[in-house]
């Protein structure tokens, strides 16, 4: 009786689920205390109502974008601490010293690091920036489906909470960031770690898929009058390419995660070692999603660089049409190269050759883009602002990473460096310079538009330099170590190998990167402190070219008083040159707030938690709750409201009066 | 005061419908990729019977043919509901939806009893890689049918209560797209899983 009760209500959950190791226990206590402090502060300052109405229920893409960025930055700190722990372990765990972490903890740490950095940092920053910028760039007020946009965010957050909960209740996967079977199968990973991995990615992944559809439709249908596809800003084009990839790649991830879970929970045999399973199929499936995922992240970043280089070179982007074709080529080719992640699996020389050549081909459109940026700078009047420092660091590092990538595209070479730190150094070069630097540059570039004041340039530049130098210190030794034979995911090695000095250099590099992150946080804090002096009164702090700079900073919730009309590629620049100003007032339809997205986010958390711990009752309740919430939402026939032209004019006048007050500080 | 435009609500509504329809097509494409992945998995695993029965021993083609005819007919009656929608004939819309719902329910029931028979004979998804992929591919289609039936019930009640408003018409159109899509997927399942499976190639 008691037994069946426990299974229904607790599943696999028991007192033993709470952390035993000192490191995880510390982290768990930290998370719980942090959450308690936030909740207490909110209650103490009576901010719950404000939080609910202004943020948690909002459908304004600018606010959703801010929330994405906040979550992603928090996760950067989490994933960054994982990175520091790994560097620490590998710097000291030599010979008789076993380092601070047990092998099992170390495995969980590197699994969590990769998962969090890709899914919750890179994806979060990407969707955040797209939300902040894309609609305005298209001369639109909103995305195509505001409700679904909020829902995507809350699913993303729900997945994020789930993955961090693994620190407090249970354990995380120790099977690497892509959880290859048969290791990730029940037989070899009997705990809840892999299930945490599956469900946090599954829930966040469904959110990403919905975002992909949403932004795709936004770009196709929400462009302002006159903006043909070939007049779109390059960032919008890059998002278009990226979202096509999301729409094609994420369903594969959904299927793959589901199949792994079916193996683990229902005893199926998709990827098991026996009973007719095929583990190699998993590796194919996960990379059929995983390789496009790299381009999903890097394309928007390329778009950001295109905007930045044109603005700070005071020239229009060189080779716009070739940029568009390069994006198209990358979108196509990114689905033809997944096998290069496992040349050593034994597909045969001919198959390996085909995928090796396809991999080398993809360097061509990428090279086109690099040259276009360089030609944009050529004879431009360049301003070396902090976004440009990120960009210059990117060009140098990305070419290094690209060259090592083309090297590894040769299957014969790949056989030598497969699974080594050479590979780890290569993909970190691509992701950190190609994706992370791009998003940081984008944030520095667009935050004045979001916050209404400029960021501290000096600290921004120091941060960028710390990242660039720290990166080189942290990862160039890994290239050498990889060639010396150091494999990835080592928690211990022999002193006679002579690797320790290089690992120590890499550790110092990590410390320099941490200094860079501290500078970034400091930059934000100082800028908020000095916000009155830093107020952006013009709305156009960088002498920009695209439509988002034509509206005031911070962007009003209605964005444009009247939707703009476009005849040129860089419309705002052309308007400035001609001394024109688009304006006027019109009635505006805006979405009302809705609590349904956050509720569905919470319910899907219950579904995930129930499935992880086999508390099936909880999972079913969550699922029924989601269906009910959707039906309730569909009964709402008035999800929008009208802001009259008169009201817009009144708000505009009030804003102008406020600007005059701020001008005193100038 | 500067120039003021007033809202053309008809155009706003038309644009919103246009966006939703396009978005739904994109969603259907992503669902296509989802099914394509499951088909690929089935193609890889369909021979991995691990000493257990294969399709030839398990599938009863006449039974599946009846299932197929039921589902295709439901697609046809869904089409009739759409024709009635064009004529703004609320009674007929609800009537044909009801017929579609019953046919969909019969299909689902037949599928579940087929599954049940297999499991009781000891050929569940735990038996082999082939059976895992069979149950998952066909079951995912069945899950979609279930979602479609819930959706149909909800939109049917809306139609009864609110009449054929713009929103209800939009939802009915999307529902019919979804239902026809599931029909197309089933035709592939019938061909690839059942017909080719019975040949045992």
Short mmCIF file of C-alpha atoms in Angstrom, two decimals, chain A residues 167-610:
data_model
loop_
_atom_site.label_atom_id
_atom_site.label_comp_id
_atom_site.label_asym_id
_atom_site.label_seq_id
_atom_site.Cartn_x
_atom_site.Cartn_y
_atom_site.Cartn_z
CA UNK A 167 22.26 20.38 -8.90
CA UNK A 168 19.78 20.44 -6.04
CA UNK A 169 17.72 17.29 -6.59
CA UNK A 170 19.49 14.27 -8.04
CA UNK A 171 22.42 14.55 -10.39
CA UNK A 172 23.27 15.65 -13.90
CA UNK A 173 24.24 13.55 -16.89
CA UNK A 174 27.83 12.33 -16.96
CA UNK A 175 27.57 11.26 -20.58
CA UNK A 176 28.92 14.34 -22.35
CA UNK A 177 27.00 17.23 -23.86
CA UNK A 178 25.46 15.05 -26.60
CA UNK A 179 24.90 11.94 -24.43
CA UNK A 180 26.05 9.27 -26.87
CA UNK A 181 24.57 5.84 -26.33
CA UNK A 182 25.17 3.14 -25.24
CA UNK A 183 26.76 5.11 -22.38
CA UNK A 184 23.62 7.24 -22.00
CA UNK A 185 21.38 4.16 -21.97
CA UNK A 186 19.80 2.95 -18.75
CA UNK A 187 22.26 0.08 -18.41
CA UNK A 188 25.28 2.35 -18.11
CA UNK A 189 23.66 5.53 -16.77
CA UNK A 190 20.95 4.24 -14.43
CA UNK A 191 20.51 7.53 -12.55
CA UNK A 192 18.35 10.53 -13.39
CA UNK A 193 21.22 12.57 -14.87
CA UNK A 194 20.58 11.70 -18.52
CA UNK A 195 16.84 12.21 -17.98
CA UNK A 196 17.52 15.71 -16.69
CA UNK A 197 19.57 16.31 -19.83
CA UNK A 198 16.81 14.95 -22.09
CA UNK A 199 13.94 16.90 -20.58
CA UNK A 200 15.61 20.25 -20.11
CA UNK A 201 16.67 20.15 -23.77
CA UNK A 202 13.34 18.78 -24.94
CA UNK A 203 11.33 21.58 -23.31
CA UNK A 204 13.75 24.33 -24.33
CA UNK A 205 13.99 22.78 -27.80
CA UNK A 206 10.25 22.92 -28.40
CA UNK A 207 10.44 26.58 -27.42
CA UNK A 208 13.24 27.14 -29.92
CA UNK A 209 11.27 25.41 -32.65
CA UNK A 210 8.31 27.70 -32.02
CA UNK A 211 10.63 30.71 -32.07
CA UNK A 212 12.02 29.50 -35.39
CA UNK A 213 8.56 29.36 -36.97
CA UNK A 214 7.66 32.70 -35.41
CA UNK A 215 10.66 34.65 -36.70
CA UNK A 216 10.45 33.00 -40.10
CA UNK A 217 6.86 34.19 -40.51
CA UNK A 218 7.83 37.58 -39.06
CA UNK A 219 10.46 38.08 -41.74
CA UNK A 220 8.22 36.90 -44.55
CA UNK A 221 5.05 38.73 -43.48
CA UNK A 222 5.93 41.63 -41.14
CA UNK A 223 8.23 43.75 -43.29
CA UNK A 224 7.13 47.36 -43.66
CA UNK A 225 5.83 48.84 -46.87
CA UNK A 226 8.49 48.91 -49.60
CA UNK A 227 10.95 46.61 -47.85
CA UNK A 228 11.52 43.87 -50.40
CA UNK A 229 13.57 40.88 -49.31
CA UNK A 230 16.63 42.38 -51.00
CA UNK A 231 16.19 45.63 -49.07
CA UNK A 232 16.24 43.92 -45.67
CA UNK A 233 19.11 44.69 -43.30
CA UNK A 234 21.74 41.93 -43.37
CA UNK A 235 20.95 40.93 -39.78
CA UNK A 236 17.39 40.11 -40.87
CA UNK A 237 18.75 37.98 -43.73
CA UNK A 238 21.04 36.10 -41.40
CA UNK A 239 18.17 35.44 -38.98
CA UNK A 240 16.10 34.25 -41.94
CA UNK A 241 18.78 31.68 -42.81
CA UNK A 242 19.17 30.67 -39.20
CA UNK A 243 15.44 30.20 -38.65
CA UNK A 244 15.10 28.05 -41.76
CA UNK A 245 17.73 25.85 -40.17
CA UNK A 246 15.82 25.84 -36.87
CA UNK A 247 12.67 24.72 -38.67
CA UNK A 248 14.50 21.87 -40.38
CA UNK A 249 16.90 20.81 -37.63
CA UNK A 250 15.00 21.07 -34.34
CA UNK A 251 12.35 18.47 -35.19
CA UNK A 252 15.23 16.01 -35.56
CA UNK A 253 16.43 16.90 -32.05
CA UNK A 254 12.91 16.44 -30.71
CA UNK A 255 12.75 12.97 -32.26
CA UNK A 256 16.23 11.96 -31.10
CA UNK A 257 15.65 12.99 -27.49
CA UNK A 258 12.28 11.26 -27.48
CA UNK A 259 13.76 8.01 -28.79
CA UNK A 260 16.51 8.05 -26.16
CA UNK A 261 13.91 8.63 -23.48
CA UNK A 262 11.74 5.80 -24.83
CA UNK A 263 14.79 3.54 -24.61
CA UNK A 264 15.39 4.56 -21.02
CA UNK A 265 11.83 4.71 -19.72
CA UNK A 266 9.88 2.13 -21.73
CA UNK A 267 12.65 -0.34 -22.50
CA UNK A 268 12.68 0.24 -26.24
CA UNK A 269 15.68 -0.64 -28.38
CA UNK A 270 16.58 2.24 -30.64
CA UNK A 271 20.15 2.78 -29.52
CA UNK A 272 20.79 -0.07 -27.11
CA UNK A 273 23.77 -2.34 -27.59
CA UNK A 274 21.52 -5.39 -27.92
CA UNK A 275 18.05 -6.38 -29.13
CA UNK A 276 18.47 -4.81 -32.54
CA UNK A 277 19.33 -1.27 -31.42
CA UNK A 278 21.75 0.85 -33.39
CA UNK A 279 23.86 3.32 -31.42
CA UNK A 280 25.44 4.71 -34.59
CA UNK A 281 21.99 5.88 -35.68
CA UNK A 282 21.88 8.14 -32.62
CA UNK A 283 25.18 9.71 -33.56
CA UNK A 284 23.88 10.36 -37.07
CA UNK A 285 20.59 11.80 -35.83
CA UNK A 286 22.06 14.03 -33.15
CA UNK A 287 24.55 15.51 -35.60
CA UNK A 288 21.93 15.93 -38.31
CA UNK A 289 20.57 18.43 -35.80
CA UNK A 290 23.92 19.36 -34.22
CA UNK A 291 25.78 20.52 -37.25
CA UNK A 292 23.05 22.86 -38.49
CA UNK A 293 22.83 24.07 -34.88
CA UNK A 294 26.34 25.49 -35.23
CA UNK A 295 25.13 27.57 -38.18
CA UNK A 296 21.89 28.45 -36.41
CA UNK A 297 24.08 30.19 -33.84
CA UNK A 298 26.74 31.61 -36.10
CA UNK A 299 24.54 33.09 -38.85
CA UNK A 300 22.82 35.72 -36.67
CA UNK A 301 26.23 36.57 -35.28
CA UNK A 302 27.49 37.10 -38.84
CA UNK A 303 24.48 39.35 -39.35
CA UNK A 304 25.43 41.39 -36.29
CA UNK A 305 29.00 41.80 -37.58
CA UNK A 306 27.61 42.95 -40.94
CA UNK A 307 25.61 45.71 -39.24
CA UNK A 308 28.50 46.75 -37.01
CA UNK A 309 31.14 46.86 -39.73
CA UNK A 310 28.96 48.95 -42.03
CA UNK A 311 28.02 51.39 -39.27
CA UNK A 312 31.52 51.88 -37.92
CA UNK A 313 33.13 52.07 -41.36
CA UNK A 314 30.51 54.65 -42.36
CA UNK A 315 30.02 52.77 -45.61
CA UNK A 316 27.27 50.61 -46.91
CA UNK A 317 27.93 46.89 -46.61
CA UNK A 318 30.18 45.64 -49.40
CA UNK A 319 28.71 42.87 -51.56
CA UNK A 320 25.17 42.72 -50.17
CA UNK A 321 23.96 40.28 -52.84
CA UNK A 322 26.94 37.98 -52.38
CA UNK A 323 26.30 38.04 -48.63
CA UNK A 324 22.74 36.84 -49.25
CA UNK A 325 23.97 34.08 -51.54
CA UNK A 326 26.62 33.12 -48.99
CA UNK A 327 23.92 32.75 -46.32
CA UNK A 328 21.87 30.62 -48.72
CA UNK A 329 24.87 28.44 -49.52
CA UNK A 330 25.69 27.99 -45.83
CA UNK A 331 22.07 27.04 -45.06
CA UNK A 332 22.16 24.40 -47.78
CA UNK A 333 25.65 23.06 -47.12
CA UNK A 334 25.16 22.88 -43.37
CA UNK A 335 22.89 19.87 -43.92
CA UNK A 336 25.47 18.02 -45.99
CA UNK A 337 28.40 17.81 -43.59
CA UNK A 338 27.17 16.20 -40.36
CA UNK A 339 29.22 13.05 -40.87
CA UNK A 340 32.49 14.94 -40.35
CA UNK A 341 31.80 14.72 -36.63
CA UNK A 342 32.44 10.97 -36.76
CA UNK A 343 34.80 10.15 -39.60
CA UNK A 344 36.30 7.50 -37.33
CA UNK A 345 33.03 5.61 -36.97
CA UNK A 346 33.79 3.56 -40.05
CA UNK A 347 31.48 4.73 -42.81
CA UNK A 348 34.20 3.92 -45.34
CA UNK A 349 36.69 5.93 -47.33
CA UNK A 350 34.29 7.03 -50.10
CA UNK A 351 31.62 8.33 -47.75
CA UNK A 352 34.25 10.09 -45.64
CA UNK A 353 35.70 11.70 -48.78
CA UNK A 354 32.31 13.08 -49.85
CA UNK A 355 31.66 14.61 -46.45
CA UNK A 356 35.24 15.86 -46.19
CA UNK A 357 34.90 17.74 -49.47
CA UNK A 358 31.48 19.11 -48.51
CA UNK A 359 33.04 20.37 -45.29
CA UNK A 360 35.79 22.15 -47.16
CA UNK A 361 33.21 23.68 -49.51
CA UNK A 362 31.42 25.39 -46.66
CA UNK A 363 34.59 27.41 -46.02
CA UNK A 364 33.96 29.18 -49.35
CA UNK A 365 30.76 31.10 -48.52
CA UNK A 366 32.19 31.78 -45.06
CA UNK A 367 35.32 33.18 -46.68
CA UNK A 368 33.14 35.34 -48.95
CA UNK A 369 31.60 36.89 -45.88
CA UNK A 370 34.96 37.60 -44.24
CA UNK A 371 36.21 39.30 -47.41
CA UNK A 372 33.02 41.32 -47.70
CA UNK A 373 33.54 42.67 -44.19
CA UNK A 374 37.16 43.50 -44.93
CA UNK A 375 36.16 45.25 -48.17
CA UNK A 376 33.49 47.16 -46.27
CA UNK A 377 36.25 48.46 -43.99
CA UNK A 378 38.56 49.23 -46.92
CA UNK A 379 38.59 52.99 -47.46
CA UNK A 380 35.92 53.39 -44.82
CA UNK A 381 36.24 55.98 -42.07
CA UNK A 382 36.59 53.42 -39.31
CA UNK A 383 35.79 54.16 -35.68
CA UNK A 384 37.38 51.69 -33.29
CA UNK A 385 34.53 51.42 -30.81
CA UNK A 386 34.17 48.42 -28.51
CA UNK A 387 31.92 46.51 -30.95
CA UNK A 388 34.71 46.90 -33.51
CA UNK A 389 37.25 45.48 -31.02
CA UNK A 390 35.09 42.38 -30.68
CA UNK A 391 34.87 42.24 -34.48
CA UNK A 392 38.63 42.53 -35.03
CA UNK A 393 39.25 39.82 -32.44
CA UNK A 394 36.68 37.67 -34.21
CA UNK A 395 38.30 38.03 -37.64
CA UNK A 396 41.69 36.97 -36.36
CA UNK A 397 40.50 34.08 -34.20
CA UNK A 398 37.84 32.87 -36.59
CA UNK A 399 40.35 32.49 -39.38
CA UNK A 400 42.57 30.46 -37.04
CA UNK A 401 39.63 28.28 -36.18
CA UNK A 402 38.61 28.03 -39.81
CA UNK A 403 42.04 26.89 -40.89
CA UNK A 404 42.13 24.18 -38.22
CA UNK A 405 38.62 23.22 -39.31
CA UNK A 406 39.64 22.74 -42.92
CA UNK A 407 42.58 20.70 -41.64
CA UNK A 408 40.27 18.37 -39.78
CA UNK A 409 37.98 18.13 -42.80
CA UNK A 410 40.65 15.87 -44.25
CA UNK A 411 39.58 12.47 -42.88
CA UNK A 412 43.16 11.21 -42.66
CA UNK A 413 44.10 14.09 -40.37
CA UNK A 414 40.87 13.77 -38.45
CA UNK A 415 41.78 10.17 -37.58
CA UNK A 416 44.85 11.56 -35.82
CA UNK A 417 43.24 14.37 -33.85
CA UNK A 418 39.76 12.92 -33.35
CA UNK A 419 38.57 13.22 -29.74
CA UNK A 420 41.70 15.17 -28.83
CA UNK A 421 42.05 18.60 -27.29
CA UNK A 422 42.92 19.86 -30.78
CA UNK A 423 39.27 19.39 -31.65
CA UNK A 424 38.17 21.03 -28.39
CA UNK A 425 40.37 24.02 -29.20
CA UNK A 426 38.98 24.17 -32.76
CA UNK A 427 35.31 24.26 -31.91
CA UNK A 428 35.82 26.67 -29.03
CA UNK A 429 37.60 29.00 -31.44
CA UNK A 430 34.63 28.85 -33.81
CA UNK A 431 31.92 29.18 -31.16
CA UNK A 432 33.57 31.75 -28.91
CA UNK A 433 34.85 34.08 -31.61
CA UNK A 434 32.11 33.34 -34.14
CA UNK A 435 29.12 33.26 -31.82
CA UNK A 436 29.91 34.66 -28.37
CA UNK A 437 31.99 37.64 -29.53
CA UNK A 438 29.30 38.43 -32.08
CA UNK A 439 26.54 38.44 -29.49
CA UNK A 440 28.63 40.53 -27.10
CA UNK A 441 29.35 42.98 -29.91
CA UNK A 442 25.64 43.03 -30.71
CA UNK A 443 24.69 43.67 -27.09
CA UNK A 444 27.20 46.53 -26.80
CA UNK A 445 25.88 47.92 -30.08
CA UNK A 446 22.15 47.65 -29.33
CA UNK A 447 21.91 48.02 -25.54
CA UNK A 448 21.80 51.84 -25.80
CA UNK A 449 18.64 51.36 -27.84
CA UNK A 450 17.19 49.04 -25.20
CA UNK A 451 18.28 50.85 -22.03
CA UNK A 452 18.24 54.43 -23.24
CA UNK A 453 21.83 55.17 -22.25
CA UNK A 454 25.25 54.36 -23.66
CA UNK A 455 27.54 51.83 -22.05
CA UNK A 456 30.98 52.70 -20.67
CA UNK A 457 33.29 52.38 -23.71
CA UNK A 458 36.57 52.03 -21.80
CA UNK A 459 35.44 49.07 -19.71
CA UNK A 460 33.87 47.55 -22.81
CA UNK A 461 37.18 47.66 -24.64
CA UNK A 462 39.09 46.22 -21.67
CA UNK A 463 36.54 43.41 -21.47
CA UNK A 464 36.94 42.65 -25.17
CA UNK A 465 40.74 42.60 -24.88
CA UNK A 466 40.58 40.36 -21.80
CA UNK A 467 38.41 37.93 -23.73
CA UNK A 468 40.65 37.98 -26.81
CA UNK A 469 43.92 37.55 -24.93
CA UNK A 470 42.41 35.18 -22.38
CA UNK A 471 41.00 33.12 -25.19
CA UNK A 472 44.37 32.78 -26.88
CA UNK A 473 46.01 31.81 -23.58
CA UNK A 474 43.30 29.31 -22.77
CA UNK A 475 42.92 27.58 -26.11
CA UNK A 476 46.14 27.83 -28.11
CA UNK A 477 47.85 25.49 -25.60
CA UNK A 478 45.02 23.03 -26.18
CA UNK A 479 45.89 22.84 -29.89
CA UNK A 480 49.42 21.86 -28.94
CA UNK A 481 48.27 19.46 -26.24
CA UNK A 482 45.94 17.84 -28.73
CA UNK A 483 48.77 17.28 -31.16
CA UNK A 484 50.79 15.85 -28.26
CA UNK A 485 48.05 13.29 -27.77
CA UNK A 486 45.94 14.71 -24.94
CA UNK A 487 42.39 13.47 -25.34
CA UNK A 488 39.37 15.48 -24.29
CA UNK A 489 37.53 14.96 -20.97
CA UNK A 490 40.63 13.89 -19.03
CA UNK A 491 40.27 14.19 -15.27
CA UNK A 492 43.81 12.99 -14.61
CA UNK A 493 47.08 12.39 -16.47
CA UNK A 494 50.60 11.16 -15.83
CA UNK A 495 53.31 13.65 -14.88
CA UNK A 496 55.83 12.11 -17.28
CA UNK A 497 53.75 13.30 -20.24
CA UNK A 498 54.96 16.85 -19.67
CA UNK A 499 51.54 18.37 -20.28
CA UNK A 500 51.14 20.25 -17.03
CA UNK A 501 52.83 23.55 -17.99
CA UNK A 502 50.52 23.95 -20.97
CA UNK A 503 47.45 23.10 -18.87
CA UNK A 504 48.56 25.73 -16.36
CA UNK A 505 48.82 28.32 -19.15
CA UNK A 506 45.32 27.36 -20.23
CA UNK A 507 44.16 27.83 -16.64
CA UNK A 508 45.66 31.32 -16.57
CA UNK A 509 43.82 32.04 -19.81
CA UNK A 510 40.55 31.04 -18.16
CA UNK A 511 41.32 33.46 -15.34
CA UNK A 512 41.86 36.28 -17.86
CA UNK A 513 38.51 35.46 -19.48
CA UNK A 514 36.90 35.61 -16.04
CA UNK A 515 38.47 39.07 -15.65
CA UNK A 516 36.82 39.97 -18.96
CA UNK A 517 33.42 38.81 -17.67
CA UNK A 518 33.95 40.84 -14.49
CA UNK A 519 34.72 43.89 -16.66
CA UNK A 520 31.50 43.32 -18.59
CA UNK A 521 29.43 43.16 -15.42
CA UNK A 522 31.28 46.21 -14.13
CA UNK A 523 30.62 47.99 -17.43
CA UNK A 524 26.91 47.39 -17.02
CA UNK A 525 26.93 48.45 -13.37
CA UNK A 526 28.93 51.64 -14.00
CA UNK A 527 26.73 52.54 -16.96
CA UNK A 528 23.56 52.10 -14.95
CA UNK A 529 25.10 54.17 -12.14
CA UNK A 530 25.96 56.98 -14.56
CA UNK A 531 22.81 56.58 -16.66
CA UNK A 532 21.78 60.22 -16.39
CA UNK A 533 25.01 61.48 -17.92
CA UNK A 534 24.99 58.70 -20.48
CA UNK A 535 21.40 59.21 -21.63
CA UNK A 536 21.00 58.73 -25.40
CA UNK A 537 18.81 61.69 -26.36
CA UNK A 538 18.99 61.25 -30.12
CA UNK A 539 18.04 57.60 -30.46
CA UNK A 540 20.97 57.27 -32.83
CA UNK A 541 24.14 57.03 -30.72
CA UNK A 542 26.34 55.35 -33.33
CA UNK A 543 25.23 57.23 -36.45
CA UNK A 544 23.41 54.08 -37.57
CA UNK A 545 22.00 53.03 -40.90
CA UNK A 546 18.94 50.87 -40.26
CA UNK A 547 15.42 51.59 -39.03
CA UNK A 548 15.88 50.67 -35.36
CA UNK A 549 17.98 53.83 -34.94
CA UNK A 550 15.16 56.01 -36.26
CA UNK A 551 13.11 55.51 -33.09
CA UNK A 552 13.94 57.02 -29.69
CA UNK A 553 15.99 55.21 -27.04
CA UNK A 554 14.70 53.38 -25.11
CA UNK A 555 12.32 52.21 -27.78
CA UNK A 556 8.73 53.10 -26.85
CA UNK A 557 6.47 50.07 -26.46
CA UNK A 558 4.64 51.07 -29.67
CA UNK A 559 8.05 51.44 -31.44
CA UNK A 560 7.00 53.53 -34.46
CA UNK A 561 4.35 56.24 -34.15
CA UNK A 562 3.60 55.41 -37.77
CA UNK A 563 5.05 52.49 -39.66
CA UNK A 564 7.88 53.63 -41.95
CA UNK A 565 7.99 53.33 -45.72
CA UNK A 566 11.16 52.03 -47.29
CA UNK A 567 12.71 52.68 -50.68
CA UNK A 568 16.40 52.05 -49.91
CA UNK A 569 18.51 49.33 -48.29
CA UNK A 570 19.87 51.56 -45.52
CA UNK A 571 16.68 53.59 -45.25
CA UNK A 572 17.51 55.52 -42.10
CA UNK A 573 20.91 56.51 -43.51
CA UNK A 574 19.32 57.65 -46.76
CA UNK A 575 16.73 59.65 -44.82
CA UNK A 576 19.47 61.35 -42.81
CA UNK A 577 21.41 62.19 -45.96
CA UNK A 578 18.30 63.68 -47.55
CA UNK A 579 17.40 65.50 -44.33
CA UNK A 580 14.06 63.67 -44.19
CA UNK A 581 12.27 62.43 -41.11
CA UNK A 582 9.52 59.84 -41.22
CA UNK A 583 6.73 60.49 -38.77
CA UNK A 584 3.02 60.97 -38.18
CA UNK A 585 0.59 59.10 -35.99
CA UNK A 586 -1.73 56.17 -36.51
CA UNK A 587 -3.95 53.84 -34.52
CA UNK A 588 -1.91 50.91 -33.28
CA UNK A 589 -2.99 47.37 -32.43
CA UNK A 590 -0.98 45.80 -29.62
CA UNK A 591 -1.21 42.45 -27.83
CA UNK A 592 -2.63 42.41 -24.30
CA UNK A 593 -0.65 40.76 -21.53
CA UNK A 594 -1.32 37.12 -20.87
CA UNK A 595 -0.47 34.87 -17.94
CA UNK A 596 -0.96 31.73 -20.02
CA UNK A 597 2.63 31.46 -21.38
CA UNK A 598 4.27 31.47 -17.94
CA UNK A 599 1.64 29.04 -16.65
CA UNK A 600 2.33 26.66 -19.53
CA UNK A 601 6.04 27.08 -18.81
CA UNK A 602 5.41 26.03 -15.21
CA UNK A 603 3.24 23.10 -16.26
CA UNK A 604 5.82 21.85 -18.74
CA UNK A 605 8.32 21.99 -15.89
CA UNK A 606 6.02 19.62 -14.00
CA UNK A 607 5.83 17.34 -17.04
CA UNK A 608 9.62 17.28 -17.26
CA UNK A 609 10.15 16.77 -13.55
CA UNK A 610 7.56 14.01 -13.47
#
